[in-house]
Amino acid sequence: MVVSSGDTDVDVVVVGGGIGGLGSALALARAGLQVRVLEQASEFGEVGAGLQMAPNATRILRSWELLDQVVAHGVLPRRLVLRDALDGRELTHLDVADLERRYGAPYVVIHRSDLHSILLEACRGAGVDLVTEAAVTDIEIDDEQATAVSGERRDTGRLVLAADGLNSRLRRLLSDDEPVSSAYVAYRGTLPVDALPDTSAHTLDDVVVYIGPTRHFVQYPLRRGEILNQVAVFRSPRALAGEPDWGTPDELDAAFAGSCEAIRAALPDLWRDRWWRMYDREPITGWVDRRFALTGDAAHPMLQYLAQGACQALEDADCLAGQITKHAGAGTSGRNAWDAALTDYADLRTDRTAQVQRVARTWGELWHCDGLFRSVRNAYLSDRDPTDYRHVDWLYRT
């Protein structure tokens, strides 16, 4: 393993205690490094609802000895189903059991806070130093170490890793780009399955996505099938018009008027007091400056149409830890090992994540098309052989 030298506090300082930051911290700690996580909030936690963890991510969770916990807290769905949002008919599906046979790991859906808690406890068990109320505003970088500056606090490591999300303050050290608005907004909600007036109206063992003109609607079970997760996404006319107040509940109702009965019946169960505007960024190649690097959404924020945001963050973590281990094990010493590991990490991950970012945008266009394009799309999907994996092999087989 790479051995620290000089007056560093730890080997790696991770800025951000979300899923990407904790995943990176755990992977690096498992590789034998001393790791500290700096979280700006007063406590570690996650906001949101469901996450879909595809085989490319669950394979990594298994290697970290966490997959059994994730499955125990989540759901192994039977199928991934696409339906038309206007008439409700099934267009195509993927058999999840077949996904596990093909890719060697399961497809799991889990509450975001449950996955975060599992990673947090694993970090504690691995000896990661977890620090709250540390809002990092700047990084001081040289050829051998970097320092995260948060008020009077200074944390120095062989590497500072920015995992501070879509609106990363630290990404500006490498790029002056800004988040890109998709003009789409998401409403979420969960409710106990026991509270459903008619459970026969829901498919409670599938991940179902209704796709339609400028809108889509997602349903799947969480927490061992005890709650139903629902997400409504639509394009905001006010966003397109450049108005600051966009994505409001009245736009939600207008967007889904004319949708099938299953969607209209579910809309009242969504949270109406909060919504999530959807942004990504253009891919960049410059993730590393000497001993400072980006990871997760700070490096490659993406739209959610491939359900890969968290999955790609875990891939980043696994790759970085693997490259540090590889170069230390190859006998490369000190500074050269870190430099080589970071160079290879960026080279391996930037092309992969850029592809996911771009394809996610394309899938959004496919889901939301109208008119003749919708008819052609539906015909193509309806004719698809459910065992045809050409369009996901590149994503799930890593």
GROMACS .gro file of N, CA, C and O in nm, residues 65-108:
model
  176
   65GLU      N    1  -1.871  -0.646   0.077
   65GLU     CA    2  -1.942  -0.726   0.176
   65GLU      C    3  -2.065  -0.655   0.232
   65GLU      O    4  -2.100  -0.670   0.349
   66LEU      N    5  -2.132  -0.578   0.146
   66LEU     CA    6  -2.251  -0.504   0.188
   66LEU      C    7  -2.378  -0.547   0.115
   66LEU      O    8  -2.487  -0.501   0.150
   67LEU      N    9  -2.365  -0.633   0.015
   67LEU     CA   10  -2.481  -0.663  -0.068
   67LEU      C   11  -2.592  -0.730   0.011
   67LEU      O   12  -2.711  -0.700  -0.009
   68ASP      N   13  -2.559  -0.819   0.101
   68ASP     CA   14  -2.663  -0.886   0.179
   68ASP      C   15  -2.745  -0.785   0.259
   68ASP      O   16  -2.868  -0.797   0.269
   69GLN      N   17  -2.679  -0.686   0.316
   69GLN     CA   18  -2.751  -0.582   0.390
   69GLN      C   19  -2.841  -0.501   0.298
   69GLN      O   20  -2.955  -0.467   0.333
   70VAL      N   21  -2.789  -0.467   0.182
   70VAL     CA   22  -2.867  -0.387   0.086
   70VAL      C   23  -2.992  -0.463   0.043
   70VAL      O   24  -3.103  -0.408   0.040
   71VAL      N   25  -2.975  -0.591   0.012
   71VAL     CA   26  -3.091  -0.672  -0.028
   71VAL      C   27  -3.190  -0.684   0.087
   71VAL      O   28  -3.312  -0.676   0.066
   72ALA      N   29  -3.140  -0.701   0.208
   72ALA     CA   30  -3.228  -0.716   0.324
   72ALA      C   31  -3.311  -0.591   0.350
   72ALA      O   32  -3.425  -0.599   0.397
   73HIS      N   33  -3.256  -0.474   0.318
   73HIS     CA   34  -3.328  -0.349   0.339
   73HIS      C   35  -3.410  -0.306   0.217
   73HIS      O   36  -3.492  -0.216   0.228
   74GLY      N   37  -3.384  -0.369   0.103
   74GLY     CA   38  -3.448  -0.327  -0.020
   74GLY      C   39  -3.544  -0.429  -0.075
   74GLY      O   40  -3.610  -0.504  -0.002
   75VAL      N   41  -3.553  -0.431  -0.208
   75VAL     CA   42  -3.642  -0.522  -0.280
   75VAL      C   43  -3.569  -0.572  -0.404
   75VAL      O   44  -3.502  -0.494  -0.473
   76LEU      N   45  -3.581  -0.701  -0.432
   76LEU     CA   46  -3.536  -0.756  -0.559
   76LEU      C   47  -3.658  -0.763  -0.650
   76LEU      O   48  -3.742  -0.851  -0.638
   77PRO      N   49  -3.674  -0.667  -0.740
   77PRO     CA   50  -3.794  -0.666  -0.824
   77PRO      C   51  -3.795  -0.784  -0.921
   77PRO      O   52  -3.691  -0.842  -0.952
   78ARG      N   53  -3.914  -0.815  -0.968
   78ARG     CA   54  -3.929  -0.925  -1.063
   78ARG      C   55  -3.894  -0.881  -1.205
   78ARG      O   56  -3.827  -0.951  -1.279
   79ARG      N   57  -3.939  -0.761  -1.243
   79ARG     CA   58  -3.917  -0.713  -1.380
   79ARG      C   59  -3.893  -0.562  -1.378
   79ARG      O   60  -3.934  -0.492  -1.286
   80LEU      N   61  -3.830  -0.512  -1.484
   80LEU     CA   62  -3.824  -0.370  -1.516
   80LEU      C   63  -3.915  -0.350  -1.637
   80LEU      O   64  -3.889  -0.407  -1.744
   81VAL      N   65  -4.021  -0.272  -1.622
   81VAL     CA   66  -4.127  -0.264  -1.721
   81VAL      C   67  -4.140  -0.122  -1.774
   81VAL      O   68  -4.142  -0.025  -1.697
   82LEU      N   69  -4.151  -0.108  -1.906
   82LEU     CA   70  -4.186   0.019  -1.970
   82LEU      C   71  -4.330   0.013  -2.017
   82LEU      O   72  -4.368  -0.083  -2.086
   83ARG      N   73  -4.409   0.113  -1.979
   83ARG     CA   74  -4.547   0.125  -2.024
   83ARG      C   75  -4.568   0.260  -2.091
   83ARG      O   76  -4.495   0.355  -2.064
   84ASP      N   77  -4.670   0.269  -2.175
   84ASP     CA   78  -4.707   0.396  -2.236
   84ASP      C   79  -4.785   0.479  -2.133
   84ASP      O   80  -4.880   0.430  -2.072
   85ALA      N   81  -4.746   0.605  -2.117
   85ALA     CA   82  -4.810   0.689  -2.016
   85ALA      C   83  -4.951   0.732  -2.054
   85ALA      O   84  -5.029   0.770  -1.966
   86LEU      N   85  -4.984   0.726  -2.181
   86LEU     CA   86  -5.117   0.771  -2.223
   86LEU      C   87  -5.221   0.660  -2.215
   86LEU      O   88  -5.332   0.682  -2.165
   87ASP      N   89  -5.187   0.541  -2.263
   87ASP     CA   90  -5.286   0.434  -2.260
   87ASP      C   91  -5.254   0.323  -2.159
   87ASP      O   92  -5.335   0.232  -2.137
   88GLY      N   93  -5.137   0.330  -2.095
   88GLY     CA   94  -5.103   0.237  -1.989
   88GLY      C   95  -5.055   0.100  -2.033
   88GLY      O   96  -5.016   0.018  -1.950
   89ARG      N   97  -5.052   0.072  -2.162
   89ARG     CA   98  -5.017  -0.064  -2.205
   89ARG      C   99  -4.867  -0.090  -2.192
   89ARG      O  100  -4.784   0.000  -2.204
   90GLU      N  101  -4.835  -0.217  -2.164
   90GLU     CA  102  -4.695  -0.256  -2.153
   90GLU      C  103  -4.630  -0.254  -2.290
   90GLU      O  104  -4.684  -0.308  -2.388
   91LEU      N  105  -4.510  -0.197  -2.297
   91LEU     CA  106  -4.435  -0.191  -2.421
   91LEU      C  107  -4.324  -0.296  -2.425
   91LEU      O  108  -4.305  -0.363  -2.526
   92THR      N  109  -4.251  -0.310  -2.316
   92THR     CA  110  -4.143  -0.409  -2.310
   92THR      C  111  -4.100  -0.425  -2.165
   92THR      O  112  -4.142  -0.348  -2.077
   93HIS      N  113  -4.016  -0.525  -2.139
   93HIS     CA  114  -3.967  -0.544  -2.003
   93HIS      C  115  -3.833  -0.617  -2.006
   93HIS      O  116  -3.795  -0.676  -2.107
   94LEU      N  117  -3.764  -0.609  -1.892
   94LEU     CA  118  -3.645  -0.690  -1.865
   94LEU      C  119  -3.674  -0.778  -1.746
   94LEU      O  120  -3.731  -0.732  -1.646
   95ASP      N  121  -3.636  -0.904  -1.755
   95ASP     CA  122  -3.653  -0.998  -1.645
   95ASP      C  123  -3.534  -0.982  -1.550
   95ASP      O  124  -3.419  -1.002  -1.590
   96VAL      N  125  -3.559  -0.944  -1.425
   96VAL     CA  126  -3.450  -0.913  -1.334
   96VAL      C  127  -3.369  -1.037  -1.297
   96VAL      O  128  -3.247  -1.031  -1.283
   97ALA      N  129  -3.436  -1.151  -1.281
   97ALA     CA  130  -3.361  -1.274  -1.252
   97ALA      C  131  -3.265  -1.305  -1.365
   97ALA      O  132  -3.151  -1.350  -1.342
   98ASP      N  133  -3.307  -1.279  -1.488
   98ASP     CA  134  -3.219  -1.302  -1.602
   98ASP      C  135  -3.103  -1.203  -1.601
   98ASP      O  136  -2.991  -1.236  -1.642
   99LEU      N  137  -3.128  -1.079  -1.554
   99LEU     CA  138  -3.019  -0.982  -1.541
   99LEU      C  139  -2.911  -1.036  -1.448
   99LEU      O  140  -2.792  -1.025  -1.476
  100GLU      N  141  -2.952  -1.096  -1.336
  100GLU     CA  142  -2.853  -1.148  -1.241
  100GLU      C  143  -2.773  -1.262  -1.302
  100GLU      O  144  -2.652  -1.272  -1.285
  101ARG      N  145  -2.841  -1.348  -1.376
  101ARG     CA  146  -2.769  -1.459  -1.441
  101ARG      C  147  -2.670  -1.404  -1.544
  101ARG      O  148  -2.557  -1.455  -1.556
  102ARG      N  149  -2.710  -1.303  -1.616
  102ARG     CA  150  -2.627  -1.252  -1.726
  102ARG      C  151  -2.508  -1.170  -1.674
  102ARG      O  152  -2.398  -1.179  -1.728
  103TYR      N  153  -2.532  -1.090  -1.571
  103TYR     CA  154  -2.430  -0.995  -1.527
  103TYR      C  155  -2.365  -1.032  -1.394
  103TYR      O  156  -2.276  -0.962  -1.347
  104GLY      N  157  -2.412  -1.138  -1.332
  104GLY     CA  158  -2.346  -1.188  -1.212
  104GLY      C  159  -2.375  -1.112  -1.085
  104GLY      O  160  -2.305  -1.131  -0.984
  105ALA      N  161  -2.476  -1.027  -1.087
  105ALA     CA  162  -2.514  -0.951  -0.968
  105ALA      C  163  -2.659  -0.908  -0.986
  105ALA      O  164  -2.706  -0.890  -1.099
  106PRO      N  165  -2.732  -0.888  -0.875
  106PRO     CA  166  -2.874  -0.858  -0.885
  106PRO      C  167  -2.903  -0.711  -0.913
  106PRO      O  168  -2.815  -0.625  -0.902
  107TYR      N  169  -3.028  -0.685  -0.948
  107TYR     CA  170  -3.082  -0.549  -0.959
  107TYR      C  171  -3.166  -0.527  -0.833
  107TYR      O  172  -3.259  -0.601  -0.806
  108VAL      N  173  -3.131  -0.426  -0.754
  108VAL     CA  174  -3.195  -0.403  -0.625
  108VAL      C  175  -3.249  -0.260  -0.620
  108VAL      O  176  -3.182  -0.167  -0.667
   0.00000   0.00000   0.00000
